[in-house]
Short mmCIF file of C-alpha atoms and ligand atoms in Angstrom, two decimals:
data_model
loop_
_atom_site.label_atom_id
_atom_site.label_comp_id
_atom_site.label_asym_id
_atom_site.label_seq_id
_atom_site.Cartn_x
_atom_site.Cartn_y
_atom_site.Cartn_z
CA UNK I 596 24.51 -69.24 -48.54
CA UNK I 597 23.93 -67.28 -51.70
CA UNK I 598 20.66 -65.50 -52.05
CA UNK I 599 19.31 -64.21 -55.83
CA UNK I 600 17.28 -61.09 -54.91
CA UNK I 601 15.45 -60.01 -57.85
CA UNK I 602 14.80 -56.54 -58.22
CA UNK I 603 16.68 -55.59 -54.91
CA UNK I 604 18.18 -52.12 -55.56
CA UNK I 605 13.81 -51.47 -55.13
CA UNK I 606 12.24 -50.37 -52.13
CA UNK I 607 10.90 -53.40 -50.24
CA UNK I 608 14.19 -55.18 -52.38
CA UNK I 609 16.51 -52.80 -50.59
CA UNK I 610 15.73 -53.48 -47.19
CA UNK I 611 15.95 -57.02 -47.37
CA UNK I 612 19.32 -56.70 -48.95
CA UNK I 613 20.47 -55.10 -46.02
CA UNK I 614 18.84 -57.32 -43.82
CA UNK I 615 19.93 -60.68 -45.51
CA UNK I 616 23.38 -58.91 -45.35
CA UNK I 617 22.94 -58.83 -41.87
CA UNK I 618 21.86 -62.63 -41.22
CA UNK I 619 25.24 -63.23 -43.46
CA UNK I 620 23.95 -64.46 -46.42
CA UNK I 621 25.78 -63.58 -49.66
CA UNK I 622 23.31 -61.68 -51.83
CA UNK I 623 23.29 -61.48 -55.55
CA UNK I 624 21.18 -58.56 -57.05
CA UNK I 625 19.53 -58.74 -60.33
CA UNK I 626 17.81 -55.35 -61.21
CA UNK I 627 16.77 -53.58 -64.67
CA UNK I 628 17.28 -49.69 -63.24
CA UNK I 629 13.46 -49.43 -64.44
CA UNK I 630 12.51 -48.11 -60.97
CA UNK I 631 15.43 -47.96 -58.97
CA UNK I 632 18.65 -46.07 -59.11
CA UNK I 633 22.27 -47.08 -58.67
CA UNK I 634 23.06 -45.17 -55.79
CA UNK I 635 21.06 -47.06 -53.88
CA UNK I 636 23.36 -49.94 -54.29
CA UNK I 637 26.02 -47.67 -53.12
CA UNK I 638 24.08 -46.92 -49.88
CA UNK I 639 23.24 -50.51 -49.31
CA UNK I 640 27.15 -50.85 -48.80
CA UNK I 641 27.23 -48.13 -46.04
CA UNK I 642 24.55 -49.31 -44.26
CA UNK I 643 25.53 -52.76 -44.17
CA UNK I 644 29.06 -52.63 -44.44
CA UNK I 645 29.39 -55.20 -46.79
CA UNK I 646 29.06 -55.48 -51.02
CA UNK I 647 26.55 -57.42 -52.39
CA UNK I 648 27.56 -58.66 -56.17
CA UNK I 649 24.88 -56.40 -58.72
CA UNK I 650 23.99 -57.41 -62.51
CA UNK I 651 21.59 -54.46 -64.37
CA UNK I 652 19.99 -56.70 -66.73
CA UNK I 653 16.38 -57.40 -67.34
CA UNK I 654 15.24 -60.86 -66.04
CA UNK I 655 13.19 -61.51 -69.43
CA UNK I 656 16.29 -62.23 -71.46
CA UNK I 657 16.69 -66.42 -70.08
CA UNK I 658 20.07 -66.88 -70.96
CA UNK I 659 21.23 -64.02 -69.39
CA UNK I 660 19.53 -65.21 -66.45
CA UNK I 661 21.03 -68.87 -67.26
CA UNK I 662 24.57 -67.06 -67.20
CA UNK I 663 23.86 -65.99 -64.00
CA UNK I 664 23.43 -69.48 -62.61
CA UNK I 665 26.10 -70.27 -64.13
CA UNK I 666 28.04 -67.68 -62.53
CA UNK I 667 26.63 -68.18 -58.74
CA UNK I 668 25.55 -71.49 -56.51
CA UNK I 669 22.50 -69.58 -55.81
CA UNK I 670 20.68 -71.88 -53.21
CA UNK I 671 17.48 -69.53 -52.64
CA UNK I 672 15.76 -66.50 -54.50
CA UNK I 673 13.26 -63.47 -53.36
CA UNK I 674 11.82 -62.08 -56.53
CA UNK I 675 10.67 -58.84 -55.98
CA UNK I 676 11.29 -57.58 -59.91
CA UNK I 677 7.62 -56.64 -61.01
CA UNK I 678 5.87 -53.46 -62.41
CA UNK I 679 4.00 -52.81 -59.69
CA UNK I 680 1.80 -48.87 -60.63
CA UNK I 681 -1.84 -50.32 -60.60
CA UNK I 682 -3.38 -47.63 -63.08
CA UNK I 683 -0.57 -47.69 -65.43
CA UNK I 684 -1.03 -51.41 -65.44
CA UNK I 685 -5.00 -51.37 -66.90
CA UNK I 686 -3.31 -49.02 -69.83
CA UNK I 687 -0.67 -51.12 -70.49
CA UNK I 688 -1.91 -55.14 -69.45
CA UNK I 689 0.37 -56.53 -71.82
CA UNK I 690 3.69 -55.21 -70.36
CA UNK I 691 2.75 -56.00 -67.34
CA UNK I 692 1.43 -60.11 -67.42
CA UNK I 693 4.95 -60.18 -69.84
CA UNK I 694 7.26 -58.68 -67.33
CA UNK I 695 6.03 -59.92 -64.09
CA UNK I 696 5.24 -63.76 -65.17
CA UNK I 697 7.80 -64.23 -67.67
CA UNK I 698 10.59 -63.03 -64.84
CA UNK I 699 8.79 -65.80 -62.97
CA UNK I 700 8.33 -68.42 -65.02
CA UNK I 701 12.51 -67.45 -66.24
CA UNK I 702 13.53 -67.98 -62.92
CA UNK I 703 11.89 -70.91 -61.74
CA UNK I 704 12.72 -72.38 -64.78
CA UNK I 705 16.09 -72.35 -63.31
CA UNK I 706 15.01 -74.10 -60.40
CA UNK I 707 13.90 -76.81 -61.73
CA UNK I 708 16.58 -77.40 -63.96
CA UNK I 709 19.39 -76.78 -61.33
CA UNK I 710 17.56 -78.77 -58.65
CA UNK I 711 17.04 -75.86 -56.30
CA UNK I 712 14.99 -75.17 -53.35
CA UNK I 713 13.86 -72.09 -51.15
CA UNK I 714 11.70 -69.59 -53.30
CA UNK I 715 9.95 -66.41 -51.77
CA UNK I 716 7.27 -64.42 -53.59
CA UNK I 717 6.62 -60.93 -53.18
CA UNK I 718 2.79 -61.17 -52.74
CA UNK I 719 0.06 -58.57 -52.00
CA UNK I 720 -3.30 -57.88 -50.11
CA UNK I 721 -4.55 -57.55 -53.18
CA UNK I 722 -5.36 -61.16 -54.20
CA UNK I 723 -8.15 -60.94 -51.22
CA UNK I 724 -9.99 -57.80 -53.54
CA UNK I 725 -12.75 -56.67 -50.52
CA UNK I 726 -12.42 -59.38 -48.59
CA UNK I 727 -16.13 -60.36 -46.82
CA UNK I 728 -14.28 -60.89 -43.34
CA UNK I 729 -11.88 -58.49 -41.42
CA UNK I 730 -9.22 -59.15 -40.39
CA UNK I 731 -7.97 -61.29 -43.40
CA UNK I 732 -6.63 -64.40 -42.96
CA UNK I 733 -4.41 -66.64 -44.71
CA UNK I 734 -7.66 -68.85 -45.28
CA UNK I 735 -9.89 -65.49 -46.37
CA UNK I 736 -10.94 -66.79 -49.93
CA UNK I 737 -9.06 -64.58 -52.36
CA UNK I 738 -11.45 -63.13 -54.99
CA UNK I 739 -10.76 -61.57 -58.76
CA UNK I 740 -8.24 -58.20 -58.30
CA UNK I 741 -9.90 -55.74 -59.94
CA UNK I 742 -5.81 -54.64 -61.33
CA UNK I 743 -4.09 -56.13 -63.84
CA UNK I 744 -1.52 -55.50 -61.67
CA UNK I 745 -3.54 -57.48 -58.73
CA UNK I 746 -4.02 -60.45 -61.21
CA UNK I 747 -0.48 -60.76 -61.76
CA UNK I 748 0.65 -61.53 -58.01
CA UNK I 749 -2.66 -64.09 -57.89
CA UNK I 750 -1.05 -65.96 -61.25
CA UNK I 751 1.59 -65.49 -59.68
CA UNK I 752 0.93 -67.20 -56.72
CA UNK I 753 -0.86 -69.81 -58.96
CA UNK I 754 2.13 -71.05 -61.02
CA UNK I 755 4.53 -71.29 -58.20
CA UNK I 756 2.06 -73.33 -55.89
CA UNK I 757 2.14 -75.66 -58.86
CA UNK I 758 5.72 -75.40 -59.44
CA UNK I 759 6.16 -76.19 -55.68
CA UNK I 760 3.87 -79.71 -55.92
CA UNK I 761 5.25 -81.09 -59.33
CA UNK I 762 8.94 -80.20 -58.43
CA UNK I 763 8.74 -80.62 -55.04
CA UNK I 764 10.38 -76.93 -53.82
CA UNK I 765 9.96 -74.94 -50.58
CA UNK I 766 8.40 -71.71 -51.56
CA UNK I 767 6.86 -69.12 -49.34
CA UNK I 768 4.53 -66.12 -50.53
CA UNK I 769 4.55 -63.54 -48.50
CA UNK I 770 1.42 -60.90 -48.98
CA UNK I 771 1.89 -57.53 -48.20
CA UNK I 772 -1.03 -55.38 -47.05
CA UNK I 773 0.31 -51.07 -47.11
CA UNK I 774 4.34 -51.47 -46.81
CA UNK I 775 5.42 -47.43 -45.50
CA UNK I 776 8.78 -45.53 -44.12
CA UNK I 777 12.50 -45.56 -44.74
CA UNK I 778 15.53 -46.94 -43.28
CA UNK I 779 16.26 -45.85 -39.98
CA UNK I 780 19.94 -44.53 -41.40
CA UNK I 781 17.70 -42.42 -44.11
CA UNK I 782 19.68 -43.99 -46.73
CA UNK I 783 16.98 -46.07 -48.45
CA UNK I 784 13.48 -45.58 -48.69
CA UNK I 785 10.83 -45.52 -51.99
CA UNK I 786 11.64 -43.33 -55.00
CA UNK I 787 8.32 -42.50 -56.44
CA UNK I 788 8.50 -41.91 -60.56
CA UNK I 789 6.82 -38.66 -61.14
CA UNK I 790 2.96 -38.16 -59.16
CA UNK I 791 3.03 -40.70 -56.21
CA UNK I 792 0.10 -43.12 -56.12
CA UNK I 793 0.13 -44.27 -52.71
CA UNK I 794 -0.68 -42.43 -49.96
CA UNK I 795 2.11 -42.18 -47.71
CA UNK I 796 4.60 -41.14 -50.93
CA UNK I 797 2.41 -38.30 -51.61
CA UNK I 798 1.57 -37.14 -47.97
CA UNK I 799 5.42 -37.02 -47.64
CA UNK I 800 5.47 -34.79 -50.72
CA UNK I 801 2.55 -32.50 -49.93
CA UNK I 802 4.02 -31.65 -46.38
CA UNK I 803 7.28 -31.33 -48.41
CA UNK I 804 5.95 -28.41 -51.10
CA UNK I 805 6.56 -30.35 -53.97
CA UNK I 806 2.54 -30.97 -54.10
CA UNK I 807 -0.24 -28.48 -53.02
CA UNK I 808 -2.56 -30.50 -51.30
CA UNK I 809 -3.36 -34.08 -50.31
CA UNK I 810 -6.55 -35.40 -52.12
CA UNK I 811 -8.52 -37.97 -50.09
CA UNK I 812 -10.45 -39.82 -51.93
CA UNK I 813 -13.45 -40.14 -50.06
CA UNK I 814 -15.13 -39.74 -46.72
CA UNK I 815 -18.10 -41.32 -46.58
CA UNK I 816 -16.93 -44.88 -46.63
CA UNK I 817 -18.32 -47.37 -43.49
CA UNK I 818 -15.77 -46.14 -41.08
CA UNK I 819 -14.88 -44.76 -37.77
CA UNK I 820 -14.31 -41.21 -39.86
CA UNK I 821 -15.59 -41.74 -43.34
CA UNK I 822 -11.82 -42.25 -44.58
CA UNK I 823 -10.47 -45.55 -46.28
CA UNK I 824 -8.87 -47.95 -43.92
CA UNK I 825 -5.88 -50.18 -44.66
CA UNK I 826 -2.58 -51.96 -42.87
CA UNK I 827 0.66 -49.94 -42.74
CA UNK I 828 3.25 -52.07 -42.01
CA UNK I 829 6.79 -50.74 -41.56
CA UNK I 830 9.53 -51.72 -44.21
CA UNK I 831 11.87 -52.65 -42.09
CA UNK I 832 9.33 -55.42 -40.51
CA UNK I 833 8.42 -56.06 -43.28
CA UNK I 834 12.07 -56.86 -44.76
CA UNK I 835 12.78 -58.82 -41.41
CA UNK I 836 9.75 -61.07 -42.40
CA UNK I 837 11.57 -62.11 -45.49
CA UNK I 838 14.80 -63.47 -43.60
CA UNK I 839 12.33 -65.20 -41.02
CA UNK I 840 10.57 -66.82 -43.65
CA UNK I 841 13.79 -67.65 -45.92
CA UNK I 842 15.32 -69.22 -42.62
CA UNK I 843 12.19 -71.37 -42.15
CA UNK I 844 12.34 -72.95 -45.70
CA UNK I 845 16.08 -73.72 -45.28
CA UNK I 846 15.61 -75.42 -41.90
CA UNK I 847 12.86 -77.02 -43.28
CA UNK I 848 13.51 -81.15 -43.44
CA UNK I 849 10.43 -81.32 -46.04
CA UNK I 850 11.26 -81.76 -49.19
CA UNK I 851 7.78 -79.84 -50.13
CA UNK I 852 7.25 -76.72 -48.48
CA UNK I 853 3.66 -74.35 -49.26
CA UNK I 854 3.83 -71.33 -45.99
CA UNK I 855 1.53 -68.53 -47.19
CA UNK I 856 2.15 -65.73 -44.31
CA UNK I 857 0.30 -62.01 -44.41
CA UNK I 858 2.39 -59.28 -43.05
CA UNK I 859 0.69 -56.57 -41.64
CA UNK I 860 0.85 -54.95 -38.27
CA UNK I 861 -3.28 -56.12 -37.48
CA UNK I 862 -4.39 -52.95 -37.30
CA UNK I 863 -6.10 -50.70 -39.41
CA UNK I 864 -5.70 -47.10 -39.38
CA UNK I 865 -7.60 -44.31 -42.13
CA UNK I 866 -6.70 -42.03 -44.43
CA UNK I 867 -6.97 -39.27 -41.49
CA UNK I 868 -5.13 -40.96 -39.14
CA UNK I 869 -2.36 -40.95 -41.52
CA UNK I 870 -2.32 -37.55 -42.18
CA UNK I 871 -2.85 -36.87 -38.68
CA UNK I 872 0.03 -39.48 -37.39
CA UNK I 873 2.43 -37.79 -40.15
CA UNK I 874 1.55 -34.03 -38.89
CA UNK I 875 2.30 -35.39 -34.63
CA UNK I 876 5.47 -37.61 -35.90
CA UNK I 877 7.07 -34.79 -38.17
CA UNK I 878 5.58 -31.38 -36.94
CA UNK I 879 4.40 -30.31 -40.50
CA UNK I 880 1.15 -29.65 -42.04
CA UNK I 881 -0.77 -31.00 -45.06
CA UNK I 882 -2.80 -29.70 -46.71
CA UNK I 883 -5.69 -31.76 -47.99
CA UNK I 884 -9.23 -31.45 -49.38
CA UNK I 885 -11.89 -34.00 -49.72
CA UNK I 886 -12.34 -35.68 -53.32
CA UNK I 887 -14.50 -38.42 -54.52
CA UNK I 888 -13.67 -41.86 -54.25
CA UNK I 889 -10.78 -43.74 -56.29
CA UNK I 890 -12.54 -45.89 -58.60
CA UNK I 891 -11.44 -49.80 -57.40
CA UNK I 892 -10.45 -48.69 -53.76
CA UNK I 893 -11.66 -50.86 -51.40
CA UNK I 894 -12.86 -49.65 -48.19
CA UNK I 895 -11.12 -51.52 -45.34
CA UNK I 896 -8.23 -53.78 -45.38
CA UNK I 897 -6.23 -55.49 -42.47
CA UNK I 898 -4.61 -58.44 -41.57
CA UNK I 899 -4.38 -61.37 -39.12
CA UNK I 900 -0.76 -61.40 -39.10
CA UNK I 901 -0.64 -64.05 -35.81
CA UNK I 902 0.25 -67.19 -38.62
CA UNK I 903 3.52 -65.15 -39.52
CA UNK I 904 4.15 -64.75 -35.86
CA UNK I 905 3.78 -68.64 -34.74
CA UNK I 906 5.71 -70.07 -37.48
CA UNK I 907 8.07 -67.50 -38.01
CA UNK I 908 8.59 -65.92 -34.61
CA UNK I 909 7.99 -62.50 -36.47
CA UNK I 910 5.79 -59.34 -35.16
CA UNK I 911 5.35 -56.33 -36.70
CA UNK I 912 5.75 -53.78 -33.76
CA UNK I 913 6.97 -50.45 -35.45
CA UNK I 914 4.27 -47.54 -34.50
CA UNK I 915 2.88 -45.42 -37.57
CA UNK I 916 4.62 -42.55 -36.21
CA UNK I 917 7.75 -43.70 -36.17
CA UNK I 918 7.50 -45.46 -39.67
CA UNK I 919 6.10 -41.90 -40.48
CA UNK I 920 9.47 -40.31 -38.97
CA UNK I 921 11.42 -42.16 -40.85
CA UNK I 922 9.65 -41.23 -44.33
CA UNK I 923 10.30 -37.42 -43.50
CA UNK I 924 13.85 -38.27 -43.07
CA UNK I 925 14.25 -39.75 -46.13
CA UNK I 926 12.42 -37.28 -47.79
CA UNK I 927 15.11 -34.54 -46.23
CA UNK I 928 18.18 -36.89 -47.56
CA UNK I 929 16.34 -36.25 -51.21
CA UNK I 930 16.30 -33.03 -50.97
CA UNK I 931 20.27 -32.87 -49.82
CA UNK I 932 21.32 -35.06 -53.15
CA UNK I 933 19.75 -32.75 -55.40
C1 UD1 V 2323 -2.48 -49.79 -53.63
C2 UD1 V 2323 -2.93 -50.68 -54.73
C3 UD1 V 2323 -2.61 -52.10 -54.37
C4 UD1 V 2323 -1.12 -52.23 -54.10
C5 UD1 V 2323 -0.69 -51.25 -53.03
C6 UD1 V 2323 0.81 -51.23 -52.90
C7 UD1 V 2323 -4.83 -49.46 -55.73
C8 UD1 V 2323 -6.30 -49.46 -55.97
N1 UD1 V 2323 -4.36 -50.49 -54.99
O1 UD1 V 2323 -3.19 -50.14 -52.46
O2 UD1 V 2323 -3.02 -52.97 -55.39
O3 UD1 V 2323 -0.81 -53.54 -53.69
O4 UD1 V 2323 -1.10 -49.94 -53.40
O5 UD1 V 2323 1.18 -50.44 -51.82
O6 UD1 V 2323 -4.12 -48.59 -56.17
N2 UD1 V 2323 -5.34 -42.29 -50.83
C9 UD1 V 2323 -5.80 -40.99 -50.80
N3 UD1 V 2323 -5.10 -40.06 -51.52
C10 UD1 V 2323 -4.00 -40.35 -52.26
C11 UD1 V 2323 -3.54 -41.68 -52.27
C12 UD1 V 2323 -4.25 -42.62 -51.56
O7 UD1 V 2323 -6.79 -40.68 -50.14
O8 UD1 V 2323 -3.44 -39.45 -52.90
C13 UD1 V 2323 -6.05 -43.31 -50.05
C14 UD1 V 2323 -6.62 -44.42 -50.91
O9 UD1 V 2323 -7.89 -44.10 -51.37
C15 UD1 V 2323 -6.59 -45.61 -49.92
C16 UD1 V 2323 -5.41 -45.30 -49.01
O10 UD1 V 2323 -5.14 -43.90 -49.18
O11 UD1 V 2323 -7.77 -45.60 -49.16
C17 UD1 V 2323 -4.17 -46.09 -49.35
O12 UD1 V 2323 -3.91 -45.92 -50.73
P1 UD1 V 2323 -2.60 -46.52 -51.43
O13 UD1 V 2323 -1.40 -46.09 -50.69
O14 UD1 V 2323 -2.67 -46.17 -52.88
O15 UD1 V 2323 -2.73 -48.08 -51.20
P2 UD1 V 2323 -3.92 -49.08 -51.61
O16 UD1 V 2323 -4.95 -48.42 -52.42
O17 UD1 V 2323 -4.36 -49.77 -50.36
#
């Protein structure tokens, strides 16, 4: 069964190449380059052993896209091609609703018109803002992301729920609380452009030397030490969820399918116990100092993740350290290329 896998040479994209790979589906990969390199595809061939088929073109252009379909019987699709940096997208809102809808809307387009099934969203934590209930369920009423970004996977998540019930499609949309670590071969992991956002890129880099010190933003939040709390789920789980989730729709004898699954380990852990996990895991320091709060952080964020685990048979068991090992690896396999 061919697979389209939007934006795949990425970092959650990646991984569930290699993992689709794996299960034996044929995988097509559709990425612009925007925010991924080409070696990357390269390494996705040693690690799996086998060649997925790779177009570089930007999803916006339709009949490129139509082409495509042309091309391949594809019978299911993961997008994952979005801009996904949540400051640059409140400078640049435009870009962002154009590039991550219209890829979207271009692509389910195709759907209908071609009469296929099996869709999967990449989704985020985000579309529950500060949720009023922890841990967050599928059912936790989603409120208004305070990211353009954020609004883009809860339109997101809007048109395709209505795609699914006037076309009648299986779709799935999978949100991801903090996704962290490498593959285990330290061949693929996340290639942050320039200053890392997240946390775990830029703890990586601090205990590396390429950054002084670690700011954490904030300690004097509601929790057990002050420091933020979120999910960290481990890629490779995370990847694994998308073949569970992929199989389900195929198996599925409905002809309408709407699974909404959060993937997250269920626990929360804090800024500190990052920073402290990474130190035990990798036997480095880093440096950090305590900074004010990051305008539209939340404070606390994890999931229920037992829905993915009954309908999907799916658990996401990876320990922080070892996700954390796995990052430092990856990190040292940088360093070798250049
Ligand atoms: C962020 C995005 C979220 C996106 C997710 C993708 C924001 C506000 N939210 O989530 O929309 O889906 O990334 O992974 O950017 N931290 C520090 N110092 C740093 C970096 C982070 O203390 O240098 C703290 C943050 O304050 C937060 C925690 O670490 O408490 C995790 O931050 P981050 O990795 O950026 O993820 P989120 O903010 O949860």
């Amino acid at each position: 069964m061919t697979i389209l896998v939007t934006g795949g040479l990425g970092y959650i994209g990646s991984h569930t190449v290699v993992e689709l790979l794996k299960n034996n589906f044929e995988v097509v990969i559709v990425d612009d380059l925007s925010n991924s390199e080409k070696f990357i595809l390269e390494n996705i061939e040693e690690v799996s052993g086998k060649k997925p088929i790779f177009y570089p073109f930007d999803l916006r252009r339709k009949e490129l896209i139509h082409q495509l379909f042309d091309a391949h019987h594809i019978e299911g699709c993961i997008n994952f091609a979005a801009y996904k940096a949540v400051g640059e997208s409140q400078e640049k809102p435009l870009d962002y609703y154009e590039n991550n809808l219209f890829i979207l809307i271009n692509i389910l387009q195709e759907f209908k018109n071609r009469n296929i099934s099996n869709f999967i969203f990449s989704s985020s934590c985000t579309v529950y803002g500060q949720a009023d209930e922890m841990p967050i369920h599928e059912t936790t009423p989603l409120k208004m992301p305070e990211s353009v970004y954020g609004k883009t996977k809860q339109m997101g998540e809007e048109i395709i729920l209505d795609f699914a019930k006037a076309y009648h499609k299986k779709i799935s949309l999978l949100r991801y609380f903090n996704p962290i670590g490498a593959h285990p071969s330290g061949k693929l992991g996340e290639l942050p452009l320039g200053i890392p956002n997240n946390l775990v890129p830029f703890v990586t880099q601090t205990a590396a030397g390429i950054r002084k010190e670690l700011s954490i933003f904030g300690n004097d939040y509601p929790t057990l030490d002050g420091t933020a709390v979120r999910d960290y789920i481990y890629v490779v789980d995370l990847a694994k969820a998308h073949v569970a989730a992929l199989q389900k729709l195929i198996a599925s004898t409905e002809d309408t399918v709407l699974d909404i699954y959060n993937l997250g380990t269920g626990n929360g852990s804090s800024v500190l116990e990052v920073v402290q996990a990474f130190e035990k895991a990798n036997q480095v320091a880093v440096p950090y100092k305590i900074c004010d709060r990051r305008v539209g952080d939340i404070t606390i964020a994890y999931a229920n993740a037992t829905k993915a685990e009954k309908e999907l048979g799916w658990k996401a068991d990876t320990t922080l350290e070892i996700a954390l090992k796995t990052t430092w690896q990856w990190q040292k396999y940088l360093e070798s290329r250049n």
